[in-house]
């Protein structure tokens, strides 16, 4: 088939994955036979598999979904087709058996998942060698292992004993199988706004890996009441102990009270505070403990290699175009989160009499409003040397690894009795979010067929923080995803949650994690 | 979709009526195909998890046999043994599958601890009774049961006077008589009801019930705005106890005896109980865990009595004594428990816990052992673990 890219002669020999303890070496007896036919068979099988994965994940699905019947018409199907591993044919499920009998080709790749089907087993087989390639292609978009994930390099830059396999086993004790990081956190008296943010940190894989790999060792830190040490202790307690009861975040709480930073105005112990403000406070505090020590200047472009910046910070670019001379000024600033106003949009919706009931908004509509549409403003143009009307447009220059979004549900109403009000408008948000349209690359080049770029802008929902009840008397709870399972965290209580529970909640904070760390 | 208009797609579930317009038929077929894809993707994911787990189980089993055959003495990566099971072959240090692991292997062994995995939750939705003769891996399926968390635990609701509310009873359907006397419902009470622990304030080192920790720290550390005046007022009224500087001179007992600011335990009777608690603790500071539990039982009894006006105050004193006998028994249990696993505990402690009524919670704070010396971080953590595990009657009922 012309569609399949030509396979270049590879200079090096491909290898079957070395046997791992507790794992069979091959996916099935038949793959074992295939790989034992000699180096040539191994090379061609692996090269073919890579080529098939590339055509599945890097090109339009039209190619992999189109099967050519042996003696009939070409069929493009919505349902999976099977790409022969041993020749460049793509077959429908019905034709697969006939092809196998005729050519004695026994292995096919499922066009939706890239999984390998063995005709002799009549089952999908999960061979360690092939599976490693598939996961790498799906996860990072490349087969190469040398292009390591950036922050992983940073976290474990110097580890001379990493290659010594006995070093770890002889110097550590494995955590119990029961320790899985799923614990509640006791409410220490109106601290649920802290608990939801702490849970979102605890179930953030990047922060978890950082702390569990001794990114900040509390035993080596001299700072009194260091919040990062308190986080380190908390991660240890969640992921190393067998306890299933709630966690008492006493050190975090005291670190919070002791911190010189004024986290909140009018801090009153008995009152709920804003979870979003606590998130900002905690992020800045952890940045100071782990980063370059500089205070992040709000509104400016601040780059730092600390774990918090690597995790949460992205960059926004605002482009201001003078309506008089068409001169363009760009301004770049870092952001910790995206704050999306709801009030204007829901009012607009109400006026238009939208088709959707109850003035329901979608997250994408809110993002459109802020990062695609432009607004007018006055500004002092350097070229014209005078105040001019200008068009200002903001887009995302660099996406963060974990995207945090605040839906502004709490607004201060100006007026006679100035007070805060809660906006209860439901906002629909997806499990999987494509951020490409909101980046500045969306406009600058044709991105329609760039699958790798699209992949790097795909985010999966990780945590949802929900505020229930009235503004003063309400309560925070959160949903976090661990693997594919969702859990509801309500202070010390942890329960299983359905995806529908999560998606129907009235989110206040949303955390999305990038799908492929490349 | 092929050139001819089919009535339905690959799943064959969404079918257009025969008389339908061709466009309608196509849209039915497309929808049907999409449904097929959803199911397909889901199945591939589940299939992968299950088949990989079974294949690894087959490998673990045959490797174990091989290690036994060579006595584990050699460090040679390719020991000269050949072992064959129904599911796999071990040869030259490699494991090769025999047949399809989904057919040959029935159980799943944990890849880390090599113990069999429990495949069904022990309670709630889809629950099955585990085989009592098998030691399972500690990673259990999560429990999906209203009112209980994923480990099958439930909590005593916070705050006094809530024991009789409907909401609480719903939380604990096995024990409709939860506010009733301790003795009656002992057997019915599940061992998985937890209480709220206490924590140490990092500044004044006092033990504070977790639900009041924020309040306490606000006044103890916060020292800002109107809290400052509040704190000052407290200092004046409480004398030296509230100030952290004087802590060392204050015997831990009297520190504990001091009612917390804002505490609801204003009645003198309750205070008596607190003091008693402290005494018990001091008699055996090495065993904070058991103590706390015991105290719970104690408190409970006391409170129950207190609720009925017919019983005179002096009775209170009697109760504690009775429980101090319990104390001894408890210690024995404790030792046994230390060697064995946590699972042993729940049963024995059941009678005590069961009695726990919400009203007692407040008492738990002061019940924690005094921690007058600012121990190192390490020590603090150990203590936390201890005290937390005291509440952990968490292992699901077996």
PDB file of C-alpha atoms in Angstrom, chain B residues 206-381:
ATOM      1  CA  UNK B 206      -0.441  21.017  73.353  1.00  0.00           C
ATOM      2  CA  UNK B 207      -2.590  18.231  72.101  1.00  0.00           C
ATOM      3  CA  UNK B 208      -5.569  19.534  70.240  1.00  0.00           C
ATOM      4  CA  UNK B 209      -8.443  17.597  68.774  1.00  0.00           C
ATOM      5  CA  UNK B 210      -8.051  17.799  65.040  1.00  0.00           C
ATOM      6  CA  UNK B 211     -11.391  19.432  64.451  1.00  0.00           C
ATOM      7  CA  UNK B 212     -10.329  22.413  66.513  1.00  0.00           C
ATOM      8  CA  UNK B 213      -6.757  22.604  65.322  1.00  0.00           C
ATOM      9  CA  UNK B 214      -7.312  25.484  62.946  1.00  0.00           C
ATOM     10  CA  UNK B 215      -9.047  27.500  65.589  1.00  0.00           C
ATOM     11  CA  UNK B 216      -6.318  26.808  68.037  1.00  0.00           C
ATOM     12  CA  UNK B 217      -3.510  27.678  65.655  1.00  0.00           C
ATOM     13  CA  UNK B 218      -5.238  30.835  64.636  1.00  0.00           C
ATOM     14  CA  UNK B 219      -5.155  32.067  68.174  1.00  0.00           C
ATOM     15  CA  UNK B 220      -1.897  30.416  69.201  1.00  0.00           C
ATOM     16  CA  UNK B 221       0.194  31.294  66.153  1.00  0.00           C
ATOM     17  CA  UNK B 222      -1.939  33.625  64.138  1.00  0.00           C
ATOM     18  CA  UNK B 223      -1.739  36.556  66.491  1.00  0.00           C
ATOM     19  CA  UNK B 224      -3.134  38.893  63.961  1.00  0.00           C
ATOM     20  CA  UNK B 225      -6.023  41.283  63.810  1.00  0.00           C
ATOM     21  CA  UNK B 226      -8.714  40.610  66.250  1.00  0.00           C
ATOM     22  CA  UNK B 227      -7.272  37.245  67.069  1.00  0.00           C
ATOM     23  CA  UNK B 228      -4.473  38.987  68.864  1.00  0.00           C
ATOM     24  CA  UNK B 229      -6.828  40.597  71.252  1.00  0.00           C
ATOM     25  CA  UNK B 230      -8.624  37.352  71.660  1.00  0.00           C
ATOM     26  CA  UNK B 231      -5.390  35.557  72.380  1.00  0.00           C
ATOM     27  CA  UNK B 232      -4.386  38.196  74.834  1.00  0.00           C
ATOM     28  CA  UNK B 233      -7.677  37.890  76.594  1.00  0.00           C
ATOM     29  CA  UNK B 234      -7.201  34.184  76.807  1.00  0.00           C
ATOM     30  CA  UNK B 235      -3.761  34.563  78.220  1.00  0.00           C
ATOM     31  CA  UNK B 236      -5.026  36.780  80.914  1.00  0.00           C
ATOM     32  CA  UNK B 237      -7.860  34.537  81.835  1.00  0.00           C
ATOM     33  CA  UNK B 238      -5.935  31.300  81.599  1.00  0.00           C
ATOM     34  CA  UNK B 239      -2.810  32.443  83.304  1.00  0.00           C
ATOM     35  CA  UNK B 240       0.444  31.035  82.103  1.00  0.00           C
ATOM     36  CA  UNK B 241      -0.952  27.997  80.388  1.00  0.00           C
ATOM     37  CA  UNK B 242      -1.819  29.634  77.162  1.00  0.00           C
ATOM     38  CA  UNK B 243       1.639  31.053  76.596  1.00  0.00           C
ATOM     39  CA  UNK B 244       4.117  28.742  75.001  1.00  0.00           C
ATOM     40  CA  UNK B 245       7.055  30.135  76.932  1.00  0.00           C
ATOM     41  CA  UNK B 246       5.796  28.871  80.195  1.00  0.00           C
ATOM     42  CA  UNK B 247       5.096  25.448  78.950  1.00  0.00           C
ATOM     43  CA  UNK B 248       8.102  23.777  80.381  1.00  0.00           C
ATOM     44  CA  UNK B 249       7.233  24.751  83.869  1.00  0.00           C
ATOM     45  CA  UNK B 250       3.738  23.543  83.599  1.00  0.00           C
ATOM     46  CA  UNK B 251       3.249  19.916  84.395  1.00  0.00           C
ATOM     47  CA  UNK B 252       1.700  18.186  81.441  1.00  0.00           C
ATOM     48  CA  UNK B 253      -1.187  17.074  83.515  1.00  0.00           C
ATOM     49  CA  UNK B 254      -2.329  20.510  84.328  1.00  0.00           C
ATOM     50  CA  UNK B 255      -1.832  21.611  80.775  1.00  0.00           C
ATOM     51  CA  UNK B 256      -4.245  19.028  79.700  1.00  0.00           C
ATOM     52  CA  UNK B 257      -6.654  19.791  82.378  1.00  0.00           C
ATOM     53  CA  UNK B 258      -6.965  23.293  81.129  1.00  0.00           C
ATOM     54  CA  UNK B 259     -10.049  23.511  79.044  1.00  0.00           C
ATOM     55  CA  UNK B 260      -9.393  24.726  75.592  1.00  0.00           C
ATOM     56  CA  UNK B 261     -10.642  28.127  74.671  1.00  0.00           C
ATOM     57  CA  UNK B 262     -13.926  27.828  73.011  1.00  0.00           C
ATOM     58  CA  UNK B 263     -14.320  24.273  74.159  1.00  0.00           C
ATOM     59  CA  UNK B 264     -17.803  23.187  74.607  1.00  0.00           C
ATOM     60  CA  UNK B 265     -16.856  21.057  77.530  1.00  0.00           C
ATOM     61  CA  UNK B 266     -17.899  23.732  79.908  1.00  0.00           C
ATOM     62  CA  UNK B 267     -19.632  21.592  82.428  1.00  0.00           C
ATOM     63  CA  UNK B 268     -17.652  20.738  85.510  1.00  0.00           C
ATOM     64  CA  UNK B 269     -18.622  17.119  85.245  1.00  0.00           C
ATOM     65  CA  UNK B 270     -17.006  16.760  81.932  1.00  0.00           C
ATOM     66  CA  UNK B 271     -13.947  18.355  83.228  1.00  0.00           C
ATOM     67  CA  UNK B 272     -13.760  15.671  85.863  1.00  0.00           C
ATOM     68  CA  UNK B 273     -13.636  13.100  83.185  1.00  0.00           C
ATOM     69  CA  UNK B 274     -10.855  14.863  81.468  1.00  0.00           C
ATOM     70  CA  UNK B 275      -8.784  14.881  84.527  1.00  0.00           C
ATOM     71  CA  UNK B 276      -9.340  11.288  85.047  1.00  0.00           C
ATOM     72  CA  UNK B 277      -8.204  10.658  81.558  1.00  0.00           C
ATOM     73  CA  UNK B 278      -4.999  12.382  82.184  1.00  0.00           C
ATOM     74  CA  UNK B 279      -4.304  10.342  85.222  1.00  0.00           C
ATOM     75  CA  UNK B 280      -4.784   7.160  83.353  1.00  0.00           C
ATOM     76  CA  UNK B 281      -2.457   8.327  80.698  1.00  0.00           C
ATOM     77  CA  UNK B 282       0.265   9.309  82.946  1.00  0.00           C
ATOM     78  CA  UNK B 283       0.223   5.944  84.570  1.00  0.00           C
ATOM     79  CA  UNK B 284       1.295   4.405  81.305  1.00  0.00           C
ATOM     80  CA  UNK B 285       2.701   6.889  78.880  1.00  0.00           C
ATOM     81  CA  UNK B 286       4.171   4.203  76.658  1.00  0.00           C
ATOM     82  CA  UNK B 287       0.860   3.113  75.332  1.00  0.00           C
ATOM     83  CA  UNK B 288      -0.999   6.053  73.979  1.00  0.00           C
ATOM     84  CA  UNK B 289      -2.934   4.025  71.479  1.00  0.00           C
ATOM     85  CA  UNK B 290      -4.803   1.703  73.669  1.00  0.00           C
ATOM     86  CA  UNK B 291      -5.349   4.300  76.154  1.00  0.00           C
ATOM     87  CA  UNK B 292      -7.235   6.441  73.825  1.00  0.00           C
ATOM     88  CA  UNK B 293      -9.535   3.689  72.861  1.00  0.00           C
ATOM     89  CA  UNK B 294     -10.157   2.753  76.391  1.00  0.00           C
ATOM     90  CA  UNK B 295     -10.874   6.265  77.248  1.00  0.00           C
ATOM     91  CA  UNK B 296     -13.399   6.435  74.557  1.00  0.00           C
ATOM     92  CA  UNK B 297     -15.280   3.659  76.149  1.00  0.00           C
ATOM     93  CA  UNK B 298     -14.945   5.321  79.458  1.00  0.00           C
ATOM     94  CA  UNK B 299     -16.125   8.612  78.313  1.00  0.00           C
ATOM     95  CA  UNK B 300     -18.972   7.101  76.641  1.00  0.00           C
ATOM     96  CA  UNK B 301     -20.236   5.412  79.624  1.00  0.00           C
ATOM     97  CA  UNK B 302     -19.855   8.473  81.648  1.00  0.00           C
ATOM     98  CA  UNK B 303     -21.676  10.563  79.213  1.00  0.00           C
ATOM     99  CA  UNK B 304     -24.489   8.225  78.862  1.00  0.00           C
ATOM    100  CA  UNK B 305     -24.995   8.349  82.512  1.00  0.00           C
ATOM    101  CA  UNK B 306     -24.677  12.040  82.556  1.00  0.00           C
ATOM    102  CA  UNK B 307     -27.433  12.326  80.076  1.00  0.00           C
ATOM    103  CA  UNK B 308     -29.884  10.726  82.389  1.00  0.00           C
ATOM    104  CA  UNK B 309     -30.542  13.107  85.237  1.00  0.00           C
ATOM    105  CA  UNK B 310     -31.485  10.228  87.523  1.00  0.00           C
ATOM    106  CA  UNK B 311     -27.930   9.143  87.980  1.00  0.00           C
ATOM    107  CA  UNK B 312     -25.988  11.204  90.442  1.00  0.00           C
ATOM    108  CA  UNK B 313     -22.606  12.620  89.692  1.00  0.00           C
ATOM    109  CA  UNK B 314     -20.532  10.384  91.968  1.00  0.00           C
ATOM    110  CA  UNK B 315     -21.325   7.441  89.755  1.00  0.00           C
ATOM    111  CA  UNK B 316     -18.933   8.826  87.284  1.00  0.00           C
ATOM    112  CA  UNK B 317     -16.025   7.993  89.432  1.00  0.00           C
ATOM    113  CA  UNK B 318     -17.034   4.399  89.599  1.00  0.00           C
ATOM    114  CA  UNK B 319     -17.088   3.963  85.912  1.00  0.00           C
ATOM    115  CA  UNK B 320     -13.515   4.927  85.355  1.00  0.00           C
ATOM    116  CA  UNK B 321     -12.398   2.424  87.874  1.00  0.00           C
ATOM    117  CA  UNK B 322     -14.219  -0.294  86.125  1.00  0.00           C
ATOM    118  CA  UNK B 323     -12.526   0.592  82.985  1.00  0.00           C
ATOM    119  CA  UNK B 324      -9.109   0.660  84.474  1.00  0.00           C
ATOM    120  CA  UNK B 325      -9.435  -3.070  84.711  1.00  0.00           C
ATOM    121  CA  UNK B 326     -10.225  -3.028  81.113  1.00  0.00           C
ATOM    122  CA  UNK B 327      -7.033  -1.197  80.848  1.00  0.00           C
ATOM    123  CA  UNK B 328      -4.968  -4.174  81.789  1.00  0.00           C
ATOM    124  CA  UNK B 329      -6.677  -6.438  79.376  1.00  0.00           C
ATOM    125  CA  UNK B 330      -6.198  -3.924  76.743  1.00  0.00           C
ATOM    126  CA  UNK B 331      -2.514  -3.847  77.228  1.00  0.00           C
ATOM    127  CA  UNK B 332      -2.236  -7.525  76.643  1.00  0.00           C
ATOM    128  CA  UNK B 333      -4.039  -7.139  73.437  1.00  0.00           C
ATOM    129  CA  UNK B 334      -1.754  -4.409  72.537  1.00  0.00           C
ATOM    130  CA  UNK B 335       1.366  -6.475  72.806  1.00  0.00           C
ATOM    131  CA  UNK B 336      -0.117  -9.190  70.746  1.00  0.00           C
ATOM    132  CA  UNK B 337      -1.183  -6.712  68.204  1.00  0.00           C
ATOM    133  CA  UNK B 338       2.232  -5.281  67.811  1.00  0.00           C
ATOM    134  CA  UNK B 339       3.682  -8.509  66.571  1.00  0.00           C
ATOM    135  CA  UNK B 340       0.842  -9.517  64.414  1.00  0.00           C
ATOM    136  CA  UNK B 341      -0.967  -7.412  61.921  1.00  0.00           C
ATOM    137  CA  UNK B 342      -3.440  -4.693  62.466  1.00  0.00           C
ATOM    138  CA  UNK B 343      -6.213  -7.020  61.516  1.00  0.00           C
ATOM    139  CA  UNK B 344      -6.117  -8.708  64.833  1.00  0.00           C
ATOM    140  CA  UNK B 345      -7.165  -5.608  66.593  1.00  0.00           C
ATOM    141  CA  UNK B 346     -10.601  -4.852  65.311  1.00  0.00           C
ATOM    142  CA  UNK B 347     -12.341  -7.761  66.919  1.00  0.00           C
ATOM    143  CA  UNK B 348     -10.966  -7.268  70.328  1.00  0.00           C
ATOM    144  CA  UNK B 349     -11.585  -3.637  70.330  1.00  0.00           C
ATOM    145  CA  UNK B 350     -15.001  -3.883  68.981  1.00  0.00           C
ATOM    146  CA  UNK B 351     -16.780  -3.626  72.285  1.00  0.00           C
ATOM    147  CA  UNK B 352     -14.957  -0.500  73.146  1.00  0.00           C
ATOM    148  CA  UNK B 353     -15.387   1.276  69.931  1.00  0.00           C
ATOM    149  CA  UNK B 354     -18.902   0.393  69.498  1.00  0.00           C
ATOM    150  CA  UNK B 355     -19.859   2.420  72.442  1.00  0.00           C
ATOM    151  CA  UNK B 356     -18.342   5.512  71.035  1.00  0.00           C
ATOM    152  CA  UNK B 357     -20.900   8.195  70.901  1.00  0.00           C
ATOM    153  CA  UNK B 358     -20.317  11.476  69.166  1.00  0.00           C
ATOM    154  CA  UNK B 359     -20.435  13.345  72.385  1.00  0.00           C
ATOM    155  CA  UNK B 360     -17.161  11.888  73.410  1.00  0.00           C
ATOM    156  CA  UNK B 361     -15.170  13.254  70.632  1.00  0.00           C
ATOM    157  CA  UNK B 362     -14.350  16.376  72.379  1.00  0.00           C
ATOM    158  CA  UNK B 363     -12.718  14.405  75.067  1.00  0.00           C
ATOM    159  CA  UNK B 364     -10.377  12.707  72.719  1.00  0.00           C
ATOM    160  CA  UNK B 365      -8.248  15.752  72.365  1.00  0.00           C
ATOM    161  CA  UNK B 366      -6.995  15.903  75.882  1.00  0.00           C
ATOM    162  CA  UNK B 367      -6.878  12.137  75.977  1.00  0.00           C
ATOM    163  CA  UNK B 368      -3.744  12.044  73.928  1.00  0.00           C
ATOM    164  CA  UNK B 369      -0.532  11.602  75.843  1.00  0.00           C
ATOM    165  CA  UNK B 370       1.229  14.773  76.809  1.00  0.00           C
ATOM    166  CA  UNK B 371       4.078  15.747  74.579  1.00  0.00           C
ATOM    167  CA  UNK B 372       5.845  18.362  76.559  1.00  0.00           C
ATOM    168  CA  UNK B 373       9.221  18.162  74.893  1.00  0.00           C
ATOM    169  CA  UNK B 374       9.533  19.356  71.376  1.00  0.00           C
ATOM    170  CA  UNK B 375      10.755  16.101  69.955  1.00  0.00           C
ATOM    171  CA  UNK B 376      12.560  15.962  66.678  1.00  0.00           C
ATOM    172  CA  UNK B 377      10.666  15.727  63.495  1.00  0.00           C
ATOM    173  CA  UNK B 378      11.201  12.056  63.217  1.00  0.00           C
ATOM    174  CA  UNK B 379       9.790  11.431  66.606  1.00  0.00           C
ATOM    175  CA  UNK B 380       6.798  13.507  65.863  1.00  0.00           C
ATOM    176  CA  UNK B 381       5.976  11.540  62.874  1.00  0.00           C
TER     177      UNK B 381
END
